[in-house]
Amino acid sequence: MTLEEMFRDLYDKYGNDFNWYMIPFAQADGAFVAELNKEIGQDHFLYGKKILAVAKCESNDDVLYVLRNGTGRDIYYLFHLTYSAHNADGFPQYEEFADLFAVKEFIERSYIEDYM
């Protein structure tokens, strides 16, 4: 499953009310990555890594990022951005996912619980 297929499945299932959108590839290393680096600070294990923002929730400040770890296996992180300077330990809050199936399950479950 690709990221595009995952979101197409969710859009097909939930229609126009589904509250996530994919970030265009040309913007994947732009503002959302800069914001993430600002919030996590230099001591965070993801700081300065080649991470890309791939999707954003329209209903809150959740952003889905992908890290290509060089072994052919992508790791996904969903961060709840705070839009403030470097935060205390534990913030911004995030979830780590080993694959797109786990990402899809989490996003779909959150959508159902929080917005339906």
Backbone as numpy.savetxt, mean C-alpha at the origin, in Angstrom:
# Nx Ny Nz CAx CAy CAz Cx Cy Cz
-1.49 -14.15 -10.23 -2.32 -12.97 -10.23 -1.44 -11.74 -10.23
-1.80 -10.77 -11.06 -1.09 -9.49 -11.08 -1.88 -8.47 -10.25
-1.25 -7.37 -9.95 -1.91 -6.29 -9.23 -3.13 -5.79 -10.01
-2.97 -5.66 -11.32 -4.08 -5.20 -12.16 -5.25 -6.18 -12.10
-4.95 -7.47 -12.15 -6.01 -8.48 -12.08 -6.71 -8.45 -10.73
-5.93 -8.26 -9.67 -6.51 -8.20 -8.34 -7.51 -7.06 -8.23
-7.10 -5.88 -8.67 -8.01 -4.73 -8.58 -9.18 -4.85 -9.54
-8.97 -5.42 -10.70 -10.09 -5.64 -11.62 -11.13 -6.55 -10.99
-10.67 -7.61 -10.33 -11.59 -8.51 -9.64 -12.39 -7.78 -8.57
-11.73 -6.94 -7.80 -12.42 -6.20 -6.73 -13.38 -5.16 -7.30
-12.98 -4.46 -8.35 -13.88 -3.50 -9.00 -15.10 -4.22 -9.58
-14.88 -5.37 -10.22 -15.99 -6.13 -10.79 -16.95 -6.59 -9.70
-16.42 -6.97 -8.57 -17.24 -7.49 -7.48 -18.00 -6.40 -6.73
-17.35 -5.23 -6.51 -17.95 -4.19 -5.66 -18.37 -2.94 -6.42
-18.07 -2.86 -7.69 -18.53 -1.75 -8.51 -17.84 -0.43 -8.21
-18.50 0.64 -8.60 -17.93 1.99 -8.50 -17.72 2.47 -7.08
-18.33 1.79 -6.11 -18.16 2.19 -4.72 -16.86 1.68 -4.10
-16.18 0.77 -4.81 -14.92 0.27 -4.27 -13.95 1.43 -4.13
-13.30 1.54 -2.98 -12.59 2.76 -2.61 -11.07 2.72 -2.76
-10.54 1.86 -3.59 -9.11 1.83 -3.87 -8.86 2.15 -5.33
-7.72 2.76 -5.61 -7.31 2.99 -7.00 -5.83 2.71 -7.14
-5.45 2.28 -8.32 -4.04 2.04 -8.60 -3.34 3.36 -8.91
-2.12 3.48 -8.44 -1.30 4.66 -8.70 -0.59 4.43 -10.03
-0.65 5.39 -10.95 0.04 5.22 -12.23 1.53 4.95 -12.02
2.10 4.08 -12.85 3.50 3.69 -12.69 4.43 4.91 -12.71
4.11 5.91 -13.51 4.94 7.12 -13.60 5.01 7.87 -12.27
4.06 7.62 -11.38 4.02 8.29 -10.07 4.41 7.36 -8.92
4.78 6.13 -9.24 5.01 5.10 -8.23 6.16 5.41 -7.28
7.12 6.20 -7.72 8.22 6.55 -6.82 8.19 8.03 -6.45
7.02 8.62 -6.51 6.86 10.06 -6.27 6.44 10.42 -4.87
5.36 11.19 -4.77 4.93 11.83 -3.53 4.66 10.84 -2.39
4.04 9.70 -2.69 3.72 8.76 -1.61 4.97 8.09 -1.05
5.98 7.87 -1.88 7.24 7.31 -1.39 7.99 8.36 -0.58
7.98 9.60 -1.04 8.62 10.68 -0.28 7.96 10.84 1.09
6.64 10.78 1.12 5.91 10.90 2.38 6.25 9.73 3.31
6.30 8.54 2.76 6.64 7.37 3.57 8.03 7.53 4.19
9.01 7.90 3.39 10.37 8.07 3.91 10.43 9.15 4.98
9.66 10.22 4.82 9.60 11.28 5.83 9.06 10.75 7.15
8.03 9.91 7.06 7.37 9.42 8.26 8.13 8.30 8.97
8.77 7.42 8.23 9.43 6.28 8.87 10.80 6.64 9.41
11.46 7.61 8.82 12.77 8.04 9.30 13.89 7.08 8.91
15.11 7.53 9.10 16.29 6.81 8.63 16.56 5.50 9.35
15.98 5.31 10.53 16.24 4.09 11.29 15.34 2.93 10.88
14.34 3.19 10.07 13.40 2.15 9.66 14.02 1.24 8.61
13.71 -0.05 8.65 14.33 -1.01 7.74 13.98 -0.75 6.27
12.91 -0.01 5.98 12.55 0.27 4.59 13.11 1.60 4.08
13.66 2.40 4.96 14.13 3.72 4.56 15.21 3.61 3.47
15.00 4.34 2.39 15.96 4.38 1.31 15.93 3.19 0.36
15.09 2.20 0.65 14.97 1.05 -0.25 14.16 1.45 -1.49
14.31 0.69 -2.54 13.57 0.93 -3.79 12.16 0.37 -3.63
11.31 1.17 -3.00 9.93 0.78 -2.75 9.04 1.64 -3.64
7.96 1.06 -4.14 7.06 1.77 -5.05 5.66 1.82 -4.45
5.00 2.95 -4.57 3.60 3.08 -4.18 2.77 2.58 -5.35
1.87 1.61 -5.10 1.12 1.00 -6.19 -0.39 1.23 -6.11
-0.91 1.55 -4.92 -2.36 1.77 -4.79 -2.64 2.62 -3.57
-3.80 3.30 -3.61 -4.21 4.21 -2.53 -5.68 4.01 -2.24
-6.04 4.04 -0.97 -7.44 3.99 -0.56 -7.98 5.41 -0.56
-9.12 5.62 -1.19 -9.72 6.95 -1.25 -10.41 7.34 0.05
-10.70 6.38 0.91 -11.47 6.65 2.12 -10.62 6.91 3.36
-9.34 6.63 3.27 -8.44 6.89 4.40 -7.03 7.11 3.85
-6.04 7.08 4.70 -4.67 7.37 4.28 -3.83 6.11 4.09
-4.47 5.01 3.73 -3.74 3.77 3.47 -3.16 3.78 2.06
-1.88 3.39 1.98 -1.19 3.29 0.70 -0.51 1.93 0.64
-0.66 1.25 -0.49 -0.03 -0.04 -0.71 1.28 0.17 -1.46
2.35 -0.39 -0.90 3.69 -0.29 -1.49 4.18 -1.69 -1.83
5.10 -1.75 -2.78 5.74 -3.02 -3.11 7.26 -2.83 -3.08
7.91 -3.83 -2.52 9.37 -3.86 -2.47 9.81 -5.07 -3.28
10.58 -4.82 -4.30 11.15 -5.91 -5.10 12.45 -6.30 -4.42
12.44 -7.45 -3.80 13.57 -7.81 -2.94 14.73 -8.47 -3.66
14.67 -8.57 -4.99 15.79 -9.10 -5.75 15.81 -10.61 -5.89
14.91 -11.30 -5.23 14.86 -12.76 -5.33 13.72 -13.22 -6.22
13.08 -12.28 -6.90 11.94 -12.61 -7.75 10.63 -12.66 -7.00
10.65 -12.34 -5.72 9.46 -12.36 -4.89 9.22 -10.96 -4.34
8.08 -10.38 -4.68 7.74 -9.05 -4.18 7.16 -9.16 -2.77
7.44 -8.15 -1.97 6.85 -8.04 -0.63 5.99 -6.78 -0.64
4.78 -6.89 -0.13 3.83 -5.78 -0.12 3.67 -5.24 1.29
3.57 -3.92 1.38 3.37 -3.25 2.66 2.22 -2.27 2.50
1.29 -2.32 3.44 0.21 -1.36 3.47 0.46 -0.45 4.67
0.75 0.82 4.39 1.02 1.80 5.43 -0.17 2.73 5.59
-0.48 3.04 6.84 -1.46 4.08 7.14 -0.66 5.35 7.42
-0.58 6.22 6.41 0.22 7.43 6.54 -0.42 8.41 7.51
0.41 9.21 8.17 -0.09 10.18 9.14 0.10 11.62 8.66
0.88 11.82 7.62 1.18 13.14 7.07 1.74 14.08 8.13
2.68 13.53 8.88 3.41 14.33 9.86 4.87 13.92 9.77
5.72 14.66 10.45 7.15 14.37 10.42 7.40 13.00 11.05
8.66 12.62 11.13 9.04 11.33 11.69 8.25 11.05 12.97
7.67 9.87 13.02 6.79 9.50 14.12 7.50 8.66 15.16
6.84 8.50 16.29 7.35 7.65 17.35 7.37 6.20 16.88
8.05 5.37 17.63 8.11 3.95 17.29 6.71 3.38 17.12
6.55 2.56 16.10 5.26 1.94 15.85 4.37 2.71 14.89
4.80 3.90 14.50 4.01 4.69 13.57 4.91 5.14 12.43
4.44 5.22 11.24 3.07 4.89 10.85 2.84 3.38 10.94
1.61 3.01 11.24 1.25 1.60 11.33 1.28 0.97 9.95
1.65 -0.31 9.90 1.69 -0.99 8.62 1.42 -2.48 8.78
1.07 -3.09 7.67 0.90 -4.53 7.54 1.86 -5.00 6.46
2.44 -6.16 6.64 3.32 -6.76 5.63 2.62 -7.98 5.04
2.72 -8.14 3.72 2.06 -9.25 3.02 3.08 -9.97 2.14
3.03 -11.28 2.18 3.98 -12.09 1.42 3.61 -12.21 -0.05
2.31 -11.98 -0.38 1.90 -12.11 -1.78 0.60 -11.34 -2.02
0.21 -11.28 -3.28 -0.99 -10.53 -3.65 -2.28 -11.18 -3.14
-2.28 -12.47 -2.94 -3.47 -13.12 -2.41 -3.76 -12.61 -1.00
-2.72 -12.46 -0.20 -2.88 -11.92 1.15 -3.30 -10.45 1.10
-2.75 -9.69 0.17 -3.14 -8.28 0.00 -4.62 -8.20 -0.34
-5.03 -8.99 -1.32 -6.43 -8.95 -1.75 -7.36 -9.31 -0.61
-7.03 -10.35 0.13 -7.86 -10.77 1.26 -7.99 -9.64 2.29
-6.88 -9.00 2.62 -6.90 -7.92 3.61 -7.72 -6.72 3.12
-7.47 -6.28 1.90 -8.19 -5.12 1.36 -9.68 -5.41 1.26
-10.03 -6.59 0.79 -11.45 -6.93 0.64 -12.13 -7.03 2.01
-11.49 -7.68 2.97 -12.06 -7.80 4.31 -12.23 -6.43 4.95
-11.21 -5.57 4.82 -11.30 -4.21 5.37 -12.41 -3.41 4.71
-12.55 -3.56 3.41 -13.60 -2.84 2.68 -14.98 -3.27 3.18
-15.18 -4.56 3.31 -16.47 -5.09 3.78 -16.76 -4.63 5.20
-15.78 -4.75 6.08 -15.98 -4.39 7.50 -16.18 -2.89 7.71
-15.44 -2.08 6.98 -15.42 -0.63 7.25 -16.35 0.19 6.36
-16.71 -0.32 5.19 -17.41 0.55 4.24 -18.68 -0.04 3.64
-19.05 -1.23 4.05 -20.28 -1.80 3.51 -21.35 -1.85 4.59
